[in-house]
Amino acid sequence: MCMLLHETQRTRGELLGRVAPPQRSALAAETRVGAEYDWRCRRGHDRFRAPVIDVLTGPGCPKCRANAAAPGAAREAGMPFMKHGLRVGTSMTEQRLRVLLGERVRLHHRANAVRTARMFYGRQEVWPDILVAELRIAIEYDDPGRSGRAHRGLKEGSDQEKDEALCEVGWEVIRIRAGGLAALGPYSIVCRSVTTEVADEVVRLMRVIRGDAAVDAIRAPALAPAPGSPLG
C-alpha cells in the first residue's frame, strides 16, 4: 500500500476521505492493494465496491464511466478549460521551461486542463504541465525527483495512459524526460536538464506535429534590445 501511494503521489488521508465512513478504521491499517472496500464517488453517485489499486489507478465509479461515454461528454472531449482552484506543484525547473518556451511561442494562461473522453484517476480531465491550446499540444516535464523513483513503475504507466487520453481527443504530447528517464513516446526529448537547446527542440517538434504555419502564427514577438546594449 505504501509503495503504491508513493508511486501514484497520493496519501492515505486522501483514501480515507473517499472510503465509506464505517470502513475508515480498517483502511487506516490496510497493507494490501487488492483489498476491497466501499467507496464514495466525488460526484455524489452511488457507492461502489472496488480494490484499493483500482481506486488509486482506475477510472472511477461505474456511473462516472458511463457518463464519460455519453454523447454530451463526447462533444466536450478535447476542450481546454480553466480548472479553478487546481493545486499542482510546479518546480523551479518547470518554471524555467515555461519562461524559455514563452520566449519562443505565446503561452496563454486561460487554460490548465483538458476534457477527456475517458476517466483518469476518477476524473474526466487531465492537467498537463503546459498547454499550447492553439496547437492542441501538451508539454510535460518528467524527472525522477529526489527519491529517484518519480515517473517510474506505476507512475510511468500512468503517464502513458494520460498521453493516450489526450491523443484520443486530438492532442499530442511532448515529454521532456530528464535525470536518466528513457523516452516514453514518439515526441520525447531525453536530456540531463532544461536548457535553451531543449526549448528549441520543443518548438521543432511542434513544427513536426502541426506544421510551420501553425507555429509561426503563435511565435512570440522578438524582444527589443535593452538600452545601452550593443544592439540598442
mmCIF file with all atom_site columns, C-alpha atoms in Angstrom, residues 102-222:
data_model
loop_
_atom_site.group_PDB
_atom_site.id
_atom_site.type_symbol
_atom_site.label_atom_id
_atom_site.label_alt_id
_atom_site.label_comp_id
_atom_site.label_asym_id
_atom_site.label_entity_id
_atom_site.label_seq_id
_atom_site.pdbx_PDB_ins_code
_atom_site.Cartn_x
_atom_site.Cartn_y
_atom_site.Cartn_z
_atom_site.occupancy
_atom_site.B_iso_or_equiv
_atom_site.pdbx_formal_charge
_atom_site.auth_seq_id
_atom_site.auth_comp_id
_atom_site.auth_asym_id
_atom_site.auth_atom_id
_atom_site.pdbx_PDB_model_num
ATOM 1   C CA . GLY A 1 102 ? 7.428   31.854 -23.604 1.00 0.00 ? 102 GLY A CA 1
ATOM 2   C CA . GLU A 1 103 ? 10.383  33.495 -25.326 1.00 0.00 ? 103 GLU A CA 1
ATOM 3   C CA . ARG A 1 104 ? 9.679   31.385 -28.419 1.00 0.00 ? 104 ARG A CA 1
ATOM 4   C CA . VAL A 1 105 ? 5.889   30.986 -28.623 1.00 0.00 ? 105 VAL A CA 1
ATOM 5   C CA . ARG A 1 106 ? 2.950   32.740 -26.996 1.00 0.00 ? 106 ARG A CA 1
ATOM 6   C CA . LEU A 1 107 ? 1.755   30.845 -23.947 1.00 0.00 ? 107 LEU A CA 1
ATOM 7   C CA . HIS A 1 108 ? -1.661  31.803 -22.659 1.00 0.00 ? 108 HIS A CA 1
ATOM 8   C CA . HIS A 1 109 ? -2.876  31.227 -19.126 1.00 0.00 ? 109 HIS A CA 1
ATOM 9   C CA . ARG A 1 110 ? -6.581  30.804 -19.820 1.00 0.00 ? 110 ARG A CA 1
ATOM 10  C CA . ALA A 1 111 ? -6.481  27.008 -19.592 1.00 0.00 ? 111 ALA A CA 1
ATOM 11  C CA . ASN A 1 112 ? -4.750  24.490 -17.353 1.00 0.00 ? 112 ASN A CA 1
ATOM 12  C CA . ALA A 1 113 ? -6.812  21.339 -18.029 1.00 0.00 ? 113 ALA A CA 1
ATOM 13  C CA . VAL A 1 114 ? -8.214  19.319 -20.931 1.00 0.00 ? 114 VAL A CA 1
ATOM 14  C CA . ARG A 1 115 ? -11.515 17.447 -21.003 1.00 0.00 ? 115 ARG A CA 1
ATOM 15  C CA . THR A 1 116 ? -11.011 13.798 -21.961 1.00 0.00 ? 116 THR A CA 1
ATOM 16  C CA . ALA A 1 117 ? -13.186 11.022 -23.350 1.00 0.00 ? 117 ALA A CA 1
ATOM 17  C CA . ARG A 1 118 ? -12.186 8.620  -20.583 1.00 0.00 ? 118 ARG A CA 1
ATOM 18  C CA . MET A 1 119 ? -11.943 8.751  -16.805 1.00 0.00 ? 119 MET A CA 1
ATOM 19  C CA . PHE A 1 120 ? -8.431  9.371  -15.484 1.00 0.00 ? 120 PHE A CA 1
ATOM 20  C CA . TYR A 1 121 ? -7.884  8.942  -11.751 1.00 0.00 ? 121 TYR A CA 1
ATOM 21  C CA . GLY A 1 122 ? -11.614 9.280  -11.264 1.00 0.00 ? 122 GLY A CA 1
ATOM 22  C CA . ARG A 1 123 ? -11.964 12.500 -13.293 1.00 0.00 ? 123 ARG A CA 1
ATOM 23  C CA . GLN A 1 124 ? -12.845 13.198 -16.904 1.00 0.00 ? 124 GLN A CA 1
ATOM 24  C CA . GLU A 1 125 ? -9.939  15.573 -17.338 1.00 0.00 ? 125 GLU A CA 1
ATOM 25  C CA . VAL A 1 126 ? -6.142  15.771 -17.254 1.00 0.00 ? 126 VAL A CA 1
ATOM 26  C CA . TRP A 1 127 ? -3.840  18.564 -16.112 1.00 0.00 ? 127 TRP A CA 1
ATOM 27  C CA . PRO A 1 128 ? -0.702  18.801 -18.280 1.00 0.00 ? 128 PRO A CA 1
ATOM 28  C CA . ASP A 1 129 ? 2.235   20.921 -17.114 1.00 0.00 ? 129 ASP A CA 1
ATOM 29  C CA . ILE A 1 130 ? 1.971   23.356 -20.047 1.00 0.00 ? 130 ILE A CA 1
ATOM 30  C CA . LEU A 1 131 ? -0.790  23.724 -22.624 1.00 0.00 ? 131 LEU A CA 1
ATOM 31  C CA . VAL A 1 132 ? -0.379  25.219 -26.071 1.00 0.00 ? 132 VAL A CA 1
ATOM 32  C CA . ALA A 1 133 ? -4.098  25.304 -26.732 1.00 0.00 ? 133 ALA A CA 1
ATOM 33  C CA . GLU A 1 134 ? -3.888  26.813 -30.220 1.00 0.00 ? 134 GLU A CA 1
ATOM 34  C CA . LEU A 1 135 ? -1.886  23.796 -31.376 1.00 0.00 ? 135 LEU A CA 1
ATOM 35  C CA . ARG A 1 136 ? -3.561  21.232 -29.133 1.00 0.00 ? 136 ARG A CA 1
ATOM 36  C CA . ILE A 1 137 ? -0.148  20.277 -27.793 1.00 0.00 ? 137 ILE A CA 1
ATOM 37  C CA . ALA A 1 138 ? 0.579   19.436 -24.155 1.00 0.00 ? 138 ALA A CA 1
ATOM 38  C CA . ILE A 1 139 ? 4.109   19.680 -22.771 1.00 0.00 ? 139 ILE A CA 1
ATOM 39  C CA . GLU A 1 140 ? 5.139   17.555 -19.809 1.00 0.00 ? 140 GLU A CA 1
ATOM 40  C CA . TYR A 1 141 ? 8.344   17.694 -17.787 1.00 0.00 ? 141 TYR A CA 1
ATOM 41  C CA . ASP A 1 142 ? 9.419   14.484 -16.023 1.00 0.00 ? 142 ASP A CA 1
ATOM 42  C CA . ASP A 1 143 ? 12.361  13.725 -13.766 1.00 0.00 ? 143 ASP A CA 1
ATOM 43  C CA . PRO A 1 144 ? 12.950  11.075 -11.069 1.00 0.00 ? 144 PRO A CA 1
ATOM 44  C CA . GLY A 1 145 ? 12.845  13.627 -8.240  1.00 0.00 ? 145 GLY A CA 1
ATOM 45  C CA . ARG A 1 146 ? 14.786  13.413 -5.011  1.00 0.00 ? 146 ARG A CA 1
ATOM 46  C CA . SER A 1 147 ? 13.595  9.861  -4.376  1.00 0.00 ? 147 SER A CA 1
ATOM 47  C CA . GLY A 1 148 ? 14.812  8.717  -7.789  1.00 0.00 ? 148 GLY A CA 1
ATOM 48  C CA . ARG A 1 149 ? 11.521  6.849  -8.262  1.00 0.00 ? 149 ARG A CA 1
ATOM 49  C CA . ALA A 1 150 ? 9.179   9.505  -9.639  1.00 0.00 ? 150 ALA A CA 1
ATOM 50  C CA . HIS A 1 151 ? 7.848   8.807  -13.151 1.00 0.00 ? 151 HIS A CA 1
ATOM 51  C CA . ARG A 1 152 ? 8.952   5.194  -12.897 1.00 0.00 ? 152 ARG A CA 1
ATOM 52  C CA . GLY A 1 153 ? 6.990   1.994  -12.354 1.00 0.00 ? 153 GLY A CA 1
ATOM 53  C CA . LEU A 1 154 ? 3.252   2.553  -11.984 1.00 0.00 ? 154 LEU A CA 1
ATOM 54  C CA . LYS A 1 155 ? 3.694   6.301  -12.464 1.00 0.00 ? 155 LYS A CA 1
ATOM 55  C CA . GLU A 1 156 ? 5.283   5.702  -15.865 1.00 0.00 ? 156 GLU A CA 1
ATOM 56  C CA . GLY A 1 157 ? 2.260   3.624  -16.825 1.00 0.00 ? 157 GLY A CA 1
ATOM 57  C CA . SER A 1 158 ? 0.036   6.447  -15.590 1.00 0.00 ? 158 SER A CA 1
ATOM 58  C CA . ASP A 1 159 ? 1.965   8.950  -17.740 1.00 0.00 ? 159 ASP A CA 1
ATOM 59  C CA . GLN A 1 160 ? 1.421   6.748  -20.793 1.00 0.00 ? 160 GLN A CA 1
ATOM 60  C CA . GLU A 1 161 ? -2.299  6.470  -20.054 1.00 0.00 ? 161 GLU A CA 1
ATOM 61  C CA . LYS A 1 162 ? -2.501  10.245 -19.703 1.00 0.00 ? 162 LYS A CA 1
ATOM 62  C CA . ASP A 1 163 ? -0.836  10.667 -23.100 1.00 0.00 ? 163 ASP A CA 1
ATOM 63  C CA . GLU A 1 164 ? -3.265  8.172  -24.640 1.00 0.00 ? 164 GLU A CA 1
ATOM 64  C CA . ALA A 1 165 ? -6.233  10.033 -23.144 1.00 0.00 ? 165 ALA A CA 1
ATOM 65  C CA . LEU A 1 166 ? -5.004  13.262 -24.742 1.00 0.00 ? 166 LEU A CA 1
ATOM 66  C CA . CYS A 1 167 ? -4.277  11.648 -28.119 1.00 0.00 ? 167 CYS A CA 1
ATOM 67  C CA . GLU A 1 168 ? -7.793  10.192 -28.185 1.00 0.00 ? 168 GLU A CA 1
ATOM 68  C CA . VAL A 1 169 ? -9.237  13.725 -28.207 1.00 0.00 ? 169 VAL A CA 1
ATOM 69  C CA . GLY A 1 170 ? -6.910  15.218 -30.816 1.00 0.00 ? 170 GLY A CA 1
ATOM 70  C CA . TRP A 1 171 ? -3.994  16.396 -28.688 1.00 0.00 ? 171 TRP A CA 1
ATOM 71  C CA . GLU A 1 172 ? -0.320  15.450 -28.916 1.00 0.00 ? 172 GLU A CA 1
ATOM 72  C CA . VAL A 1 173 ? 2.148   15.310 -26.047 1.00 0.00 ? 173 VAL A CA 1
ATOM 73  C CA . ILE A 1 174 ? 5.774   16.406 -25.991 1.00 0.00 ? 174 ILE A CA 1
ATOM 74  C CA . ARG A 1 175 ? 7.534   14.910 -22.973 1.00 0.00 ? 175 ARG A CA 1
ATOM 75  C CA . ILE A 1 176 ? 10.838  16.198 -21.647 1.00 0.00 ? 176 ILE A CA 1
ATOM 76  C CA . ARG A 1 177 ? 12.473  13.255 -19.889 1.00 0.00 ? 177 ARG A CA 1
ATOM 77  C CA . ALA A 1 178 ? 15.341  14.337 -17.655 1.00 0.00 ? 178 ALA A CA 1
ATOM 78  C CA . GLY A 1 179 ? 17.529  12.748 -14.998 1.00 0.00 ? 179 GLY A CA 1
ATOM 79  C CA . GLY A 1 180 ? 18.051  9.406  -16.711 1.00 0.00 ? 180 GLY A CA 1
ATOM 80  C CA . LEU A 1 181 ? 14.437  8.711  -17.712 1.00 0.00 ? 181 LEU A CA 1
ATOM 81  C CA . ALA A 1 182 ? 14.048  6.936  -21.050 1.00 0.00 ? 182 ALA A CA 1
ATOM 82  C CA . ALA A 1 183 ? 11.873  8.167  -23.906 1.00 0.00 ? 183 ALA A CA 1
ATOM 83  C CA . LEU A 1 184 ? 8.186   7.470  -23.355 1.00 0.00 ? 184 LEU A CA 1
ATOM 84  C CA . GLY A 1 185 ? 6.614   8.261  -26.716 1.00 0.00 ? 185 GLY A CA 1
ATOM 85  C CA . PRO A 1 186 ? 7.291   9.454  -30.265 1.00 0.00 ? 186 PRO A CA 1
ATOM 86  C CA . TYR A 1 187 ? 7.775   13.050 -29.139 1.00 0.00 ? 187 TYR A CA 1
ATOM 87  C CA . SER A 1 188 ? 10.062  12.554 -26.141 1.00 0.00 ? 188 SER A CA 1
ATOM 88  C CA . ILE A 1 189 ? 13.129  14.694 -25.508 1.00 0.00 ? 189 ILE A CA 1
ATOM 89  C CA . VAL A 1 190 ? 15.721  12.884 -23.392 1.00 0.00 ? 190 VAL A CA 1
ATOM 90  C CA . CYS A 1 191 ? 18.078  15.322 -21.664 1.00 0.00 ? 191 CYS A CA 1
ATOM 91  C CA . ARG A 1 192 ? 20.030  15.976 -18.481 1.00 0.00 ? 192 ARG A CA 1
ATOM 92  C CA . SER A 1 193 ? 18.336  19.291 -17.695 1.00 0.00 ? 193 SER A CA 1
ATOM 93  C CA . VAL A 1 194 ? 16.205  22.040 -19.213 1.00 0.00 ? 194 VAL A CA 1
ATOM 94  C CA . THR A 1 195 ? 18.294  24.274 -21.474 1.00 0.00 ? 195 THR A CA 1
ATOM 95  C CA . THR A 1 196 ? 17.730  26.664 -24.353 1.00 0.00 ? 196 THR A CA 1
ATOM 96  C CA . GLU A 1 197 ? 18.526  23.775 -26.692 1.00 0.00 ? 197 GLU A CA 1
ATOM 97  C CA . VAL A 1 198 ? 15.722  21.727 -25.120 1.00 0.00 ? 198 VAL A CA 1
ATOM 98  C CA . ALA A 1 199 ? 13.293  24.620 -25.605 1.00 0.00 ? 199 ALA A CA 1
ATOM 99  C CA . ASP A 1 200 ? 14.364  24.898 -29.255 1.00 0.00 ? 200 ASP A CA 1
ATOM 100 C CA . GLU A 1 201 ? 13.771  21.163 -29.681 1.00 0.00 ? 201 GLU A CA 1
ATOM 101 C CA . VAL A 1 202 ? 10.256  21.509 -28.230 1.00 0.00 ? 202 VAL A CA 1
ATOM 102 C CA . VAL A 1 203 ? 9.461   24.156 -30.848 1.00 0.00 ? 203 VAL A CA 1
ATOM 103 C CA . ARG A 1 204 ? 10.966  21.988 -33.581 1.00 0.00 ? 204 ARG A CA 1
ATOM 104 C CA . LEU A 1 205 ? 8.686   19.115 -32.552 1.00 0.00 ? 205 LEU A CA 1
ATOM 105 C CA . MET A 1 206 ? 5.716   21.483 -32.552 1.00 0.00 ? 206 MET A CA 1
ATOM 106 C CA . ARG A 1 207 ? 6.519   22.190 -36.203 1.00 0.00 ? 207 ARG A CA 1
ATOM 107 C CA . VAL A 1 208 ? 6.767   18.463 -36.948 1.00 0.00 ? 208 VAL A CA 1
ATOM 108 C CA . ILE A 1 209 ? 3.382   17.848 -35.308 1.00 0.00 ? 209 ILE A CA 1
ATOM 109 C CA . ARG A 1 210 ? 1.359   20.844 -36.564 1.00 0.00 ? 210 ARG A CA 1
ATOM 110 C CA . GLY A 1 211 ? 3.399   22.415 -39.362 1.00 0.00 ? 211 GLY A CA 1
ATOM 111 C CA . ASP A 1 212 ? 5.411   25.601 -39.745 1.00 0.00 ? 212 ASP A CA 1
ATOM 112 C CA . ALA A 1 213 ? 2.460   27.885 -40.490 1.00 0.00 ? 213 ALA A CA 1
ATOM 113 C CA . ALA A 1 214 ? 0.622   26.963 -37.279 1.00 0.00 ? 214 ALA A CA 1
ATOM 114 C CA . VAL A 1 215 ? 3.701   27.502 -35.108 1.00 0.00 ? 215 VAL A CA 1
ATOM 115 C CA . ASP A 1 216 ? 4.650   30.753 -36.876 1.00 0.00 ? 216 ASP A CA 1
ATOM 116 C CA . ALA A 1 217 ? 1.162   32.063 -36.087 1.00 0.00 ? 217 ALA A CA 1
ATOM 117 C CA . ILE A 1 218 ? 1.875   31.898 -32.337 1.00 0.00 ? 218 ILE A CA 1
ATOM 118 C CA . ARG A 1 219 ? 5.542   32.840 -32.480 1.00 0.00 ? 219 ARG A CA 1
ATOM 119 C CA . ALA A 1 220 ? 6.494   35.192 -29.665 1.00 0.00 ? 220 ALA A CA 1
ATOM 120 C CA . PRO A 1 221 ? 7.457   38.733 -30.716 1.00 0.00 ? 221 PRO A CA 1
ATOM 121 C CA . ALA A 1 222 ? 11.179  39.400 -30.699 1.00 0.00 ? 222 ALA A CA 1
#
